[in-house]
Every structure is written in C-alpha cells, then in structure tokens.
XYZ file of C-alpha atoms in Angstrom:
746
model
C 107.538 -51.845 32.497
C 107.208 -54.370 29.658
C 104.496 -54.109 27.028
C 103.787 -57.283 25.069
C 102.707 -57.272 21.441
C 99.045 -57.851 22.307
C 98.961 -54.830 24.645
C 100.784 -52.692 22.110
C 98.324 -53.585 19.377
C 95.399 -52.883 21.712
C 96.753 -49.474 22.721
C 97.363 -48.509 19.124
C 93.879 -49.675 18.178
C 92.304 -47.706 21.033
C 94.215 -44.549 20.114
C 93.305 -44.800 16.445
C 89.679 -45.538 17.314
C 89.582 -42.491 19.557
C 91.043 -40.325 16.820
C 88.575 -41.716 14.286
C 85.691 -40.751 16.541
C 87.189 -37.284 17.068
C 87.411 -37.709 20.863
C 90.329 -37.232 23.203
C 91.112 -39.840 25.876
C 91.790 -37.264 28.602
C 93.258 -33.809 28.439
C 93.175 -30.874 30.855
C 94.279 -27.254 30.874
C 94.483 -24.940 33.893
C 93.699 -21.218 33.683
C 93.140 -21.239 29.928
C 93.697 -17.969 28.099
C 90.704 -16.186 26.605
C 90.171 -13.288 24.250
C 87.530 -11.173 25.995
C 84.790 -11.573 28.613
C 81.614 -9.735 29.558
C 81.779 -10.953 33.185
C 83.871 -9.863 36.130
C 82.379 -12.668 38.223
C 82.726 -15.855 36.164
C 86.202 -17.191 35.379
C 87.206 -20.537 33.868
C 89.990 -22.027 36.002
C 90.190 -25.509 34.461
C 88.878 -27.504 31.491
C 89.211 -31.282 31.388
C 88.166 -33.276 28.310
C 87.406 -36.998 28.100
C 85.521 -39.084 25.520
C 82.457 -39.006 27.796
C 82.312 -35.363 28.924
C 83.838 -31.910 29.167
C 84.365 -30.834 32.768
C 84.660 -27.069 33.295
C 85.635 -25.582 36.667
C 84.155 -22.133 37.208
C 85.915 -19.798 39.638
C 83.308 -17.265 40.847
C 84.582 -14.012 42.357
C 81.700 -12.068 43.854
C 80.425 -10.219 46.906
C 80.350 -12.272 50.156
C 76.793 -13.313 50.956
C 75.561 -12.891 47.380
C 74.831 -15.836 45.086
C 75.435 -17.238 41.620
C 73.517 -19.935 39.755
C 73.808 -22.019 36.606
C 70.938 -22.632 34.188
C 70.092 -25.323 31.660
C 70.671 -22.774 28.900
C 74.433 -22.721 29.529
C 76.572 -24.158 26.737
C 80.013 -24.240 25.150
C 80.369 -23.132 21.536
C 83.089 -24.335 19.185
C 84.481 -21.139 17.668
C 85.477 -22.849 14.403
C 82.206 -24.687 13.716
C 79.706 -22.669 15.812
C 78.349 -25.958 17.173
C 76.929 -25.874 20.707
C 77.709 -28.398 23.455
C 75.045 -28.318 26.161
C 75.473 -28.457 29.904
C 74.491 -31.798 31.472
C 75.077 -31.321 35.187
C 76.176 -28.973 37.965
C 78.279 -31.030 40.385
C 76.842 -30.814 43.895
C 73.927 -28.553 42.955
C 70.760 -28.307 40.887
C 70.150 -26.080 37.892
C 69.007 -22.588 38.986
C 69.972 -23.319 42.605
C 71.379 -20.300 44.445
C 75.009 -20.964 45.404
C 75.845 -18.485 48.155
C 79.250 -16.847 48.133
C 81.382 -17.461 51.260
C 83.222 -14.785 53.283
C 86.183 -14.955 50.888
C 83.913 -13.946 48.006
C 85.280 -16.832 45.940
C 84.004 -20.315 45.178
C 84.610 -23.108 42.646
C 81.883 -25.027 40.816
C 82.304 -27.933 38.401
C 80.042 -28.088 35.348
C 79.651 -31.112 33.084
C 79.088 -30.545 29.358
C 78.785 -32.797 26.332
C 82.205 -34.039 25.104
C 84.166 -31.782 22.771
C 85.871 -33.141 19.616
C 89.653 -33.456 19.570
C 89.726 -30.935 16.733
C 88.269 -28.173 18.929
C 90.956 -25.687 19.914
C 88.919 -22.677 20.979
C 85.485 -22.303 22.618
C 83.101 -19.684 23.964
C 81.422 -20.150 27.360
C 77.853 -18.848 27.133
C 75.021 -18.511 29.629
C 71.957 -16.276 29.849
C 73.796 -13.157 31.026
C 77.460 -13.501 30.146
C 79.938 -14.812 27.580
C 83.648 -15.609 27.784
C 84.926 -15.488 24.209
C 87.836 -17.374 22.662
C 88.822 -19.708 25.524
C 91.916 -21.592 24.369
C 92.126 -25.346 24.938
C 95.862 -25.348 24.262
C 97.238 -22.158 25.830
C 97.252 -20.967 29.436
C 96.608 -17.352 30.495
C 99.841 -15.375 30.775
C 98.063 -12.593 32.744
C 99.765 -10.033 30.486
C 97.910 -6.714 30.581
C 96.745 -5.352 27.260
C 98.715 -2.289 26.224
C 97.715 0.608 23.986
C 99.027 -0.020 20.441
C 101.696 2.482 19.435
C 99.720 3.644 16.387
C 96.713 4.391 18.620
C 98.861 6.362 21.053
C 100.363 8.352 18.180
C 96.912 9.120 16.781
C 95.574 10.223 20.173
C 98.474 12.589 20.838
C 98.152 14.085 17.362
C 94.440 14.744 17.896
C 94.779 16.483 21.285
C 97.628 18.581 19.871
C 95.062 20.274 17.586
C 93.141 21.589 20.609
C 92.669 25.205 21.642
C 94.343 26.013 24.973
C 92.299 25.690 28.155
C 90.832 28.795 29.806
C 93.161 30.454 32.295
C 90.262 31.278 34.632
C 86.477 31.250 34.768
C 86.457 35.041 34.547
C 87.715 34.858 30.960
C 85.845 36.778 28.264
C 85.779 33.464 26.359
C 83.824 31.637 29.081
C 80.671 31.634 26.943
C 81.337 30.242 23.486
C 79.578 28.077 20.915
C 82.799 26.363 19.808
C 82.506 22.597 19.719
C 84.412 20.535 22.248
C 85.991 17.235 21.212
C 86.528 13.904 22.901
C 88.931 11.302 21.509
C 90.032 8.081 23.124
C 90.582 4.351 23.272
C 89.182 1.426 25.292
C 91.901 -1.068 26.214
C 90.578 -4.606 25.801
C 87.559 -3.579 23.716
C 86.094 -6.133 21.336
C 82.889 -5.723 19.276
C 81.760 -9.103 20.642
C 81.170 -7.417 24.018
C 77.796 -6.377 22.629
C 78.037 -2.604 22.529
C 79.400 -0.262 19.904
C 78.551 3.163 21.306
C 78.975 5.341 24.341
C 76.939 8.432 25.201
C 77.734 11.899 26.459
C 74.685 13.520 28.058
C 75.074 17.200 27.344
C 72.659 20.104 27.247
C 72.388 23.869 27.213
C 71.339 24.846 30.748
C 70.781 28.417 29.574
C 67.914 27.394 27.272
C 66.971 23.855 28.404
C 67.991 22.433 25.021
C 69.390 18.906 25.012
C 72.271 17.662 22.853
C 72.915 14.005 23.747
C 75.870 12.890 21.669
C 76.554 9.326 20.571
C 80.157 8.149 20.784
C 80.690 5.587 18.029
C 83.325 3.024 19.042
C 85.416 1.620 16.198
C 86.150 -2.127 16.087
C 89.711 -1.440 17.269
C 88.447 0.423 20.382
C 89.021 4.014 19.256
C 86.350 6.705 19.564
C 85.978 10.396 18.758
C 83.125 12.893 18.752
C 82.366 16.595 18.648
C 80.375 17.864 21.631
C 78.063 20.932 21.447
C 79.011 23.323 24.267
C 78.159 26.881 25.285
C 80.486 27.141 28.300
C 82.872 24.959 30.353
C 81.037 22.091 32.000
C 81.234 18.799 33.810
C 79.105 16.147 32.182
C 78.457 12.399 32.184
C 80.146 9.980 29.810
C 78.314 6.633 29.699
C 79.847 3.414 28.394
C 78.329 -0.031 28.918
C 76.135 0.803 31.929
C 78.914 2.767 33.675
C 78.990 6.547 33.844
C 81.820 8.809 34.881
C 82.276 12.558 34.926
C 84.488 14.470 32.517
C 85.213 18.190 32.333
C 85.071 19.932 28.924
C 85.612 23.434 27.553
C 84.538 24.925 24.198
C 87.231 24.587 21.532
C 89.315 22.059 23.460
C 89.982 18.351 22.894
C 90.050 15.858 25.757
C 91.849 12.554 25.258
C 90.995 9.462 27.317
C 92.233 5.889 27.658
C 89.794 3.596 29.452
C 90.504 0.020 30.587
C 87.860 -2.701 30.035
C 89.202 -4.506 33.110
C 87.680 -1.760 35.261
C 84.244 -2.439 33.830
C 84.683 -6.065 34.887
C 85.517 -4.958 38.432
C 82.368 -2.817 38.413
C 80.424 -5.911 37.364
C 81.858 -7.825 40.319
C 81.298 -5.122 42.960
C 77.579 -4.610 42.402
C 76.880 -3.576 45.987
C 78.481 -0.176 45.550
C 78.844 2.711 43.125
C 82.121 1.588 41.621
C 84.206 4.485 40.349
C 86.495 3.929 37.367
C 89.881 4.791 38.863
C 92.405 4.214 36.089
C 91.226 6.563 33.352
C 94.169 8.253 31.629
C 93.615 11.839 30.422
C 95.463 13.705 27.658
C 95.429 17.231 26.234
C 95.071 20.711 27.792
C 92.252 19.517 30.087
C 94.096 16.428 31.345
C 95.343 18.002 34.570
C 92.029 19.456 35.750
C 90.204 16.206 34.926
C 92.679 14.290 37.108
C 92.367 16.831 39.921
C 88.569 16.897 39.955
C 88.481 13.130 40.517
C 90.614 13.192 43.659
C 88.518 15.211 46.136
C 85.244 13.547 47.205
C 82.909 15.649 49.406
C 80.539 13.985 51.839
C 76.924 13.724 50.654
C 73.608 12.454 51.926
C 72.591 9.099 50.507
C 69.470 10.026 48.530
C 68.407 6.379 48.376
C 68.499 5.786 52.165
C 69.445 8.636 54.523
C 67.784 11.565 52.777
C 64.167 10.269 52.725
C 64.451 9.425 56.416
C 65.779 12.892 57.256
C 62.931 14.548 55.348
C 60.347 12.510 57.255
C 61.860 12.876 60.734
C 63.601 16.262 60.983
C 61.690 19.553 61.334
C 62.753 22.169 58.760
C 65.221 24.115 60.922
C 66.755 20.912 62.314
C 67.334 19.661 58.779
C 68.903 22.995 57.858
C 71.269 22.575 60.831
C 72.283 19.126 59.540
C 72.982 20.548 56.087
C 75.114 23.365 57.503
C 76.974 20.857 59.666
C 77.786 18.744 56.622
C 78.817 21.836 54.670
C 81.301 22.902 57.369
C 82.652 19.340 57.465
C 83.237 19.505 53.718
C 84.873 22.925 54.070
C 87.325 21.507 56.603
C 87.880 18.408 54.484
C 88.647 20.530 51.418
C 90.999 22.798 53.391
C 92.895 19.744 54.671
C 93.074 18.306 51.156
C 94.406 21.553 49.684
C 97.043 21.824 52.413
C 98.438 18.444 51.313
C 97.867 18.634 47.557
C 98.839 21.237 44.989
C 96.093 21.608 42.376
C 95.250 24.281 39.813
C 93.253 27.353 40.805
C 90.389 26.322 38.508
C 90.123 22.920 40.215
C 90.160 24.655 43.613
C 87.395 27.028 42.502
C 85.203 24.198 41.194
C 85.692 22.130 44.362
C 84.850 25.098 46.599
C 81.748 25.970 44.559
C 80.614 22.356 44.351
C 80.357 21.788 48.096
C 78.205 24.922 48.359
C 75.907 23.827 45.548
C 75.526 20.356 47.088
C 74.350 21.829 50.390
C 72.003 24.410 48.864
C 70.483 21.738 46.583
C 69.832 19.596 49.665
C 67.963 22.480 51.293
C 65.668 22.920 48.290
C 65.233 19.160 47.792
C 64.067 18.817 51.392
C 61.177 21.196 50.708
C 60.151 19.645 47.383
C 60.355 16.087 48.768
C 58.068 16.975 51.676
C 55.276 17.688 49.194
C 55.542 14.151 47.834
C 55.872 12.400 51.191
C 52.836 14.234 52.576
C 50.674 12.369 50.078
C 52.196 9.063 51.200
C 51.921 9.654 54.950
C 49.065 11.935 56.001
C 49.665 11.355 59.744
C 53.321 12.424 59.890
C 53.553 15.371 62.308
C 56.914 16.577 60.969
C 55.631 16.747 57.395
C 52.683 18.863 58.548
C 55.032 21.553 59.910
C 55.238 24.693 57.799
C 58.626 25.669 56.397
C 59.318 29.065 58.030
C 60.831 31.964 56.112
C 63.876 31.695 58.406
C 64.693 28.383 56.686
C 65.902 30.399 53.669
C 67.672 33.130 55.642
C 71.445 33.412 55.741
C 72.030 30.823 53.002
C 73.383 33.257 50.423
C 76.899 31.934 51.029
C 75.656 28.543 49.791
C 74.266 30.076 46.591
C 77.246 31.017 44.381
C 74.865 31.028 41.409
C 76.200 34.289 39.982
C 79.751 32.956 39.653
C 80.530 31.749 36.101
C 82.520 28.852 37.567
C 79.336 27.492 39.145
C 77.946 26.896 35.655
C 80.902 24.587 34.990
C 79.840 22.117 37.699
C 77.437 19.229 37.294
C 75.556 20.436 40.366
C 74.575 23.813 38.906
C 71.862 22.379 36.668
C 70.275 20.828 39.757
C 70.336 23.969 41.875
C 69.213 26.468 39.212
C 66.216 24.227 38.550
C 65.363 24.034 42.268
C 65.750 27.791 42.633
C 63.589 28.514 39.598
C 60.798 26.296 40.938
C 61.106 27.249 44.601
C 57.722 27.920 46.227
C 58.183 31.700 46.673
C 58.926 32.148 42.950
C 56.160 29.757 41.922
C 53.680 31.712 44.004
C 54.468 34.728 41.808
C 53.537 32.625 38.742
C 50.309 31.495 40.363
C 49.314 35.043 41.302
C 50.207 36.206 37.800
C 47.942 33.582 36.251
C 45.061 34.608 38.496
C 45.568 38.262 37.641
C 45.483 37.671 33.920
C 42.027 36.401 33.232
C 39.205 38.762 32.320
C 35.567 38.321 33.246
C 33.906 36.293 30.526
C 30.960 37.929 28.785
C 29.402 34.514 28.183
C 28.909 31.377 30.242
C 30.236 28.040 29.071
C 26.692 26.886 28.273
C 26.136 29.978 26.141
C 29.403 29.337 24.321
C 28.406 25.746 23.540
C 25.016 26.955 22.266
C 26.768 29.589 20.148
C 29.010 26.924 18.590
C 26.072 24.589 17.975
C 27.415 21.917 20.331
C 24.628 19.877 21.896
C 25.493 18.665 25.399
C 24.181 15.594 27.151
C 21.688 16.347 29.930
C 24.182 15.371 32.656
C 26.656 17.955 31.361
C 23.972 20.627 31.043
C 23.114 20.001 34.689
C 26.818 20.108 35.593
C 27.200 23.584 33.997
C 24.175 25.142 35.677
C 25.122 27.785 38.299
C 24.694 26.386 41.818
C 24.595 27.864 45.291
C 26.975 26.687 48.006
C 24.081 24.884 49.669
C 23.251 23.017 46.446
C 26.904 22.062 45.949
C 27.188 20.733 49.514
C 24.362 18.270 48.850
C 26.065 16.755 45.799
C 28.102 13.558 45.929
C 31.683 14.913 45.812
C 33.072 11.705 44.269
C 30.456 11.717 41.499
C 31.046 15.429 40.934
C 34.793 14.909 40.495
C 34.140 12.010 38.149
C 31.729 14.072 36.057
C 34.143 17.027 36.011
C 36.979 14.805 34.788
C 34.761 13.291 32.085
C 33.611 16.729 30.917
C 37.126 18.220 30.840
C 38.508 15.287 28.848
C 35.619 15.165 26.374
C 35.556 18.910 25.688
C 39.258 19.717 26.150
C 39.537 21.447 22.760
C 36.321 23.436 23.241
C 37.424 24.602 26.698
C 40.737 25.834 25.273
C 38.920 27.735 22.537
C 36.482 29.253 25.040
C 39.368 30.449 27.196
C 41.177 32.070 24.268
C 38.029 33.783 23.038
C 36.498 35.026 26.293
C 38.789 34.805 29.345
C 42.437 35.195 28.319
C 43.587 38.822 28.464
C 44.445 40.700 25.291
C 48.181 40.960 24.470
C 48.324 44.635 25.432
C 46.971 43.695 28.875
C 48.958 40.464 29.241
C 52.448 41.870 28.555
C 52.568 44.275 31.563
C 51.455 41.433 33.854
C 54.270 39.200 32.563
C 56.884 41.925 32.943
C 55.726 42.664 36.462
C 56.032 38.961 37.256
C 59.736 38.993 36.357
C 60.322 42.138 38.428
C 58.772 40.399 41.437
C 60.937 37.311 40.904
C 64.098 39.429 40.723
C 63.054 41.153 43.941
C 62.460 37.812 45.700
C 65.852 36.498 44.595
C 67.503 39.529 46.192
C 65.387 40.059 49.297
C 64.292 36.525 50.156
C 67.202 34.335 48.987
C 70.010 36.895 49.095
C 70.913 36.359 45.413
C 71.877 39.686 43.856
C 70.662 40.498 40.342
C 73.118 38.999 37.886
C 73.883 35.775 36.068
C 71.341 33.628 37.936
C 68.364 35.944 37.384
C 69.281 36.247 33.700
C 69.508 32.459 33.321
C 66.170 31.887 35.074
C 64.552 34.263 32.575
C 66.206 32.911 29.437
C 65.774 29.194 30.180
C 61.988 29.611 30.357
C 61.578 31.744 27.224
C 61.073 28.977 24.673
C 58.038 27.730 26.586
C 56.606 31.188 27.181
C 57.136 32.446 23.618
C 55.196 29.450 22.364
C 52.524 29.889 25.029
C 52.029 33.652 24.765
C 51.658 33.993 21.003
C 53.623 36.381 18.820
C 52.026 39.699 19.759
C 52.466 39.222 23.503
C 55.946 37.732 22.996
C 57.002 40.795 20.998
C 55.808 43.148 23.711
C 57.393 41.162 26.555
C 60.718 40.359 24.868
C 61.286 43.937 23.659
C 61.266 45.063 27.288
C 62.626 41.972 29.046
C 65.852 41.802 27.036
C 66.727 45.313 28.221
C 66.934 43.818 31.706
C 69.336 40.991 30.728
C 72.901 42.186 31.239
C 74.908 39.263 29.886
C 75.260 39.662 26.076
C 75.583 35.912 25.442
C 72.410 35.198 27.406
C 70.602 38.000 25.601
C 71.636 36.438 22.272
C 70.396 33.036 23.454
C 67.027 34.582 24.317
C 66.826 36.145 20.865
C 67.680 32.766 19.308
C 64.765 31.185 21.180
C 62.446 33.926 19.885
C 63.657 33.444 16.300
C 63.080 29.690 16.547
C 59.433 30.177 17.510
C 58.790 33.187 15.263
C 61.036 33.131 12.186
C 61.761 36.447 10.502
C 59.167 37.522 7.913
C 60.202 38.876 4.527
C 58.808 42.275 3.500
C 56.363 40.843 0.939
C 55.152 37.879 3.014
C 51.815 37.949 4.812
C 51.195 36.661 8.319
C 48.700 33.904 8.967
C 46.500 34.328 12.047
C 48.667 37.274 13.033
C 51.504 35.014 14.147
C 53.542 33.035 11.620
C 54.570 33.782 8.038
C 52.527 31.826 5.521
C 55.568 29.889 4.311
C 56.079 28.541 7.843
C 52.449 27.578 8.340
C 51.788 25.872 5.042
C 55.056 24.101 4.408
C 55.732 20.767 6.091
C 57.713 21.615 9.237
C 59.737 18.428 8.998
C 62.913 17.396 10.749
C 65.419 16.197 8.169
C 67.120 13.113 9.569
C 70.815 12.799 8.669
C 72.051 9.654 6.975
C 73.581 7.238 9.480
C 73.038 4.193 11.643
C 70.432 5.902 13.826
C 68.260 6.983 10.889
C 68.575 3.556 9.244
C 67.467 1.786 12.448
C 64.588 4.221 12.953
C 63.346 3.882 9.378
C 63.511 0.097 9.684
C 60.929 0.385 12.479
C 58.692 3.103 11.041
C 58.692 2.590 7.257
C 56.160 -0.235 7.468
C 53.652 2.257 8.914
C 53.765 4.706 6.002
C 50.255 5.774 5.118
C 49.439 6.451 8.773
C 50.364 9.227 11.172
C 52.628 7.800 13.896
C 52.933 8.791 17.547
C 56.274 7.336 18.649
C 56.911 6.873 22.377
C 60.497 6.453 23.629
C 60.053 4.883 27.062
C 61.324 2.317 29.602
C 59.823 0.138 32.317
C 62.295 1.725 34.758
C 60.954 5.241 33.971
C 58.096 6.216 36.307
C 56.617 9.016 34.131
C 56.824 6.740 31.055
C 54.880 3.975 32.766
C 52.325 6.393 34.220
C 51.598 7.976 30.833
C 51.208 4.617 29.093
C 48.762 3.520 31.792
C 46.877 6.817 31.543
C 46.598 6.433 27.755
C 45.280 2.851 27.854
C 41.641 3.842 27.344
C 42.646 6.291 24.609
C 44.485 3.498 22.764
C 41.418 1.261 23.061
C 39.203 4.067 21.771
C 41.312 4.513 18.645
C 42.280 0.868 18.063
C 42.407 0.035 14.329
C 42.018 3.702 13.440
C 42.815 4.070 9.711
C 44.650 7.373 10.168
C 47.190 6.872 12.972
C 49.034 4.380 15.181
C 51.063 4.346 18.399
C 54.597 2.897 18.337
C 56.654 2.179 21.474
C 60.466 1.972 21.524
C 62.560 1.030 24.555
C 65.996 -0.486 25.116
C 67.215 -3.692 26.689
C 69.195 -2.103 29.509
C 66.303 0.023 30.852
C 63.512 -2.508 30.280
C 64.492 -5.968 31.607
C 62.872 -8.741 29.596
C 60.547 -10.184 32.261
C 59.333 -6.771 33.450
C 58.911 -5.645 29.850
C 56.906 -8.720 28.818
C 54.600 -8.424 31.815
C 53.982 -4.687 31.333
C 53.203 -4.782 27.608
C 50.770 -7.642 28.252
C 49.028 -5.724 31.058
C 48.772 -2.568 28.963
C 47.858 -4.444 25.764
C 50.587 -2.569 23.895
C 50.986 -3.176 20.190
C 53.837 -2.161 17.873
C 56.475 -2.460 20.610
C 60.210 -2.542 19.900
C 62.958 -3.399 22.407
C 66.293 -2.444 20.846
C 69.888 -2.784 22.025
C 71.492 0.029 24.003
C 73.666 1.281 21.124
C 70.627 1.697 18.853
C 68.764 3.568 21.614
C 71.790 5.820 22.101
C 71.596 6.686 18.400
C 67.894 7.499 18.732
C 68.661 9.871 21.632
C 71.245 11.629 19.476
C 68.945 11.676 16.435
C 66.055 13.378 18.244
C 68.078 15.309 20.862
C 66.626 13.964 24.095
C 68.507 13.150 27.288
C 65.505 12.087 29.343
C 62.440 9.991 28.706
C 59.567 9.820 27.991
C 60.045 11.520 24.649
C 57.339 11.614 21.992
C 57.648 12.353 18.274
C 55.097 12.537 15.473
C 55.504 11.314 11.887
C 53.170 12.238 9.043
C 51.783 9.675 6.610
C 54.842 9.955 4.370
C 57.117 9.107 7.304
C 58.416 12.663 7.820
C 59.159 13.764 11.388
C 56.809 16.721 11.912
C 57.132 17.098 15.696
C 60.227 15.899 17.570
C 58.966 17.045 20.978
C 55.262 16.230 21.101
C 53.377 16.840 24.371
C 51.485 13.607 24.993
C 49.529 15.168 27.866
C 47.831 17.355 25.231
C 47.017 14.422 22.920
C 43.248 14.983 22.915
C 43.717 18.685 22.195
C 46.363 18.240 19.489
C 44.926 15.189 17.685
C 42.176 17.015 15.737
C 44.678 19.633 14.532
C 47.206 16.972 13.490
C 44.586 14.914 11.650
C 43.304 18.019 9.878
C 46.787 19.141 8.850
C 48.169 15.788 7.686
C 45.097 13.819 6.612
C-alpha cells in the first residue's frame, strides 16, 4: 500500500494532535491484571480506550437466577492523579436495572465511561459496594497465585515453635489452666485497601459467664498475632471480614494459620449458602486436630427453616423421636467416617461428644421455642400440648456434660445454658423466690405516708385494698395501664419498700438459697439423669456473680461459705472465690465497712475502668470527649439486633423526658456491617435518636475488646470527667439507677 506525502503529513498531524490532547486513538487490553479486589462477583475482562470513551467489559460470576445492577455512581479512578471518570452508559440496559444471571451463572456487560488520558496506566474500578484496585492498562493477568513470602513463613514457624505441647487427653490434670493461648498467622492476598484491618476471636469463660472478645490486629503485610484468654481447651469463632470459622485452642499453646483472600471472594460469590473456608493451613502442636475437626460434618436441623416448622407441627414425643433418629444417623455416619479415616483420639472424642450435644440442645430448644411460638399462634393445637415428663427420660446418654472434653466443644456453651434454664430448674427458682418474702408490717400506702410522699388520687385509689368482686368490675385494660404507670413512676420507692419490709433477713435468706441448690442438684440426677459432678458445679459457679451482687454481702458470706464445700472441682471453686472477691474486695484490718457491705475505700473512690492506650481507646475518646461535663450513657447496638432495637424503642419516651438535660446524655454507637445504611437512617429518624455514630467494623471490633463484650446491646456509663464508671450498665434499671448515679457523680 502506497502512502503519498499528503496522507503521511495528515497521519503525523493526527497522531501528534492526539498526543497533545492526551488521548489515545484506540487501545484495548484483555483480562487486565489487578492488585486486589473486594468482589468475587465482578471481574474486568476487557478495557478498550478511544478518544471518545472508555469501554469496560464486566464479567459477572454469580448464582444462577440472582441479579446484578450498575448505578450512576460507578466510576474509574486514575491511581496516579486520583481523578474520577464517570460512567455514561450501560450497553443494553438502564442504570439500576436488574440483570438476571443465566443458568451458567456468568454474564458479560459493557459499560461506557468518560475517556481516559493516554498517560493513565493504572485505574481503580469503583461502585457503591465494591472496588477493584490497581487495574493495569498495560499488563494482562498471569493468573499466578500469590504465595506466602519466605520471611513470613520463617516467622510463623519460629512463633509456633515457642508453644507448649498440646494436651495428650482431656483427662489431663492441666485441662483447666489460665495460661494464655496464642494465634499467629498470615492472610495471602491481603491489602489494607480492602477496608478492614482487624479480625475478632469471640472467646469467653463459660464457667463464670465472663466475656473476653479479642481483637486481631492485621499488619499491612497481612500478618497477625494475638494472645487469647483461656481457662480450658475450647473451640471458638474466628471472624475476618464477615466470615467466621471455627478454630480449636488450648491454654499455653500457639496455633498458626495461613488464610487465602481468594476464599473470601468465593464466599462473596456464593451468597446462597454458608460457604466454609476450605483451604486454611494450620501450623503448630494443634495443627493436626484443627484439620481433623473440619473434616467430619454431622447432620443438623436447619434452624432458619426446618426447626421452626418441626416445633409448630410435631407433638413433644414425636419431635423427640425425630431427634433420636437424627442422632443415630450421626452415630452411624461417624462410625463410617472413623472406619475410613485415622484421626487422633482427642478429635474422635470431640466428634462423639459433639453429636450428643447437638441432639440434646435440640431437645431443650424445642421446649423453649414453643413458649415463643405460643404467643404468635394462639390456635395451634400442637403448641397447646403439655410437654410430658417422659420427654426428658432416657436422654442421659445425650448429656455428656460431666466429661471435660464436652467443655472443649462450641456446643457445650449452648447446652449448659439450656440445662441451667430448663423449666424444672427454673421452677425451683420461682418457688424459692415465693418462699423468701416475709409478711410486710406496713402497707404500701402507709410506707408512702411514712416517707412523706404524696400520691395522686388515682394512685391512692389504686392502692386501696379491694375485694374480688370490686376487682372484677374494674376495666382490666385501664388497671394494667395504671399499674404500669405506677410501677415506672415509683420504681425506686418500690425497691426500697421491698428491702425494708418484705425481703427476708440474711440469716433467713441463706438457708433458702442453699436449699434451692440442693433441689437443683437432685433434679439434675433424678429428672435429667445427670450425676453430681462437673455440670452441677458449673451451673452453680456461672450464676454466682449475679447472685453475690443481688444478695448483698452478709447473705453472700453465709451462702458461699457453705456452697463452696459442695463444689468438688478445685479450679471451679477458685473461680467462684474470684467472683466473690470481685464483688466484695478484701477489707484491711483498720478499714470500716460502709452500709455493712463494702470497705469505705471502695465506696468513696471512683470505681473507674482504666482504658489502655491504643487504637480502640483513641477512637472511643474521639467520640466521647466532646461530651465532658455530662454523664454519658453509651449504647452499643445494631439495627440487626432485636433486643437492641426493642430497648431503644422502649426508651423513646424516657429520652424525650430528659431531652436537653444539663447533667447527662445518651450516645449510640453501631457499626456499618450490622446496621445497613438505609435501615440505619430510617430507624434513627423514627426513634429521633441524637448523638449517633456508625463506625467501621474494625473500630467496633476494638470497642468490643476494650469493654469485653461479645454480644449486644451493651451499655456503659461515663462520669462528667469522661471516666468509665460502669462497663456493664443494666439499661432495664435506668429509672432505678439514675438518681443514684446523678447523686454520686453530680
């Protein structure tokens, strides 16, 4: 082909002009390489640049029958200049239109953006929910998997080499221990631009109900390490970027892990299922058992679908038959697995115990769920059926609660809670409460007169003694309304009346409490078939912190002196004593008691929680420091948390009542992952919430660690100087506690 001088000059002119304007005539790249992505669904398969536009082909890999869409907020960002290039068009579709995924699960969509300059070599693809960082316009993706750097591997092996050896069996004398566990590891493919810099291990002391959530700080290079408070071997949840997986830990040992970011992207793609991370690598003395515990999967009821239906449709004994059927299926499944796989004795023990605990938990959950569903469906014949005593007979084989190995499973915390709050044991508590109270020498009206409290006429009428005939003629709805109003208005006075005139004296209360525990032990043996041992000791100890606080020192002394004689396990006995010492610190010989309970130094000094220096404290102070000069009630909550939402709604009138109060404020803190933006905005508007803060997940993780709470809602109180004076405030007692707090800190 010949090119004359005129054409040559024109082509040169056009090329130079294009260069001068920073545009490229036409250039395309297929499967461009990228640095890191937050999406397992959206992939860039082609980028074509012309002077008029940038055409990006998106390869969506998703679930068949689900949909993707593209919004007007989508843009490309030049990495070098940070300049944004907006989307102009979605070829063949409208913005926000749902593009349904075909049977293959894959589809291609072309997007048109503003033209990119010739100088641009690397871009980010950004939309409302995802970002692909560092997309190269000059280099294709080699599909080379990221490997663990040699220096990281060396570090990890050195760290796990420092570990204590693993326990040989669960019968070891070292089963209970307060030695810290350690977790060290690395996330392949991690990049701080992914938007998270922490993980979380949800850990607690099931013997005492204490919570020790532990933040895992992730270094920019993907490494992490943390010490984990333990009191015995345990399975627990490790949470990273919305995914949780189970790990097994022992006191004094170090567990090493290597996690692959690619698996998190697969979990993002397969949103219709509980995606299990399959390629975790384990290192150290606990590596083998962690691998083994991930391989056997027992069958379970689906608590989101199957279980509610079974509760509503199966009579008690029929449901029990279904549970036993599933248990025997799991027994056979485990036997078949063990015949084909050689695993350690400890892993065998945990697997055997776990299938029993799953089935026994189902039996107790059936009963507790019926109570809830009865309120939702008052006509259901099955729910009206009584649960016969035979429902609990012959299930002792499913209750290995006295075996130390049971404590090492995740399921134990579920079952011991269900057993502790089972109806037969709760009935003992109810009878005990009824037996306690003495006949008051004064009526409520006389007490109010004695205290100089003048009641409104409607409340005076409410307190007058009435015959059954008089009560029957009253409007029951109005009576309930008046009762609620009276109880809320005079909550503090009613508590004081009870303490002064109806609660038994300590010398009378202690024998009743001790008898209660004897009856519970007897029920465990004779009704549930659980012999006296580890389980009965744990049920006692895990409730002591509440009861010591509730009883007062004199009653607590009398009860604990006798109760601890009945606790056989020395570690559990020591834990009980630790709970007592927390509530009632030891008094020096020359120190007087105040109100017969606490030493003066404990009453009159500020009982503040000293916050350690760190990212969590810095973030918390950034929120709360502007409120110094006022007492703060801080609410950690989420829109996805039912009890959180219910309490905020319940407190709406209280917040209105105290709006602009000069002495205190309410502050609300949630996180982005648990409170989606639209739901959050709507709820805070409905509830007229002020002083609301929606922080990122890593910051919320640090707050959990800082104030030691696994679950929400969690409430804390700060004094006017910003000191944390109560890290576990009971919001349900707000009206009762407020006058005392204002008096103490005003």
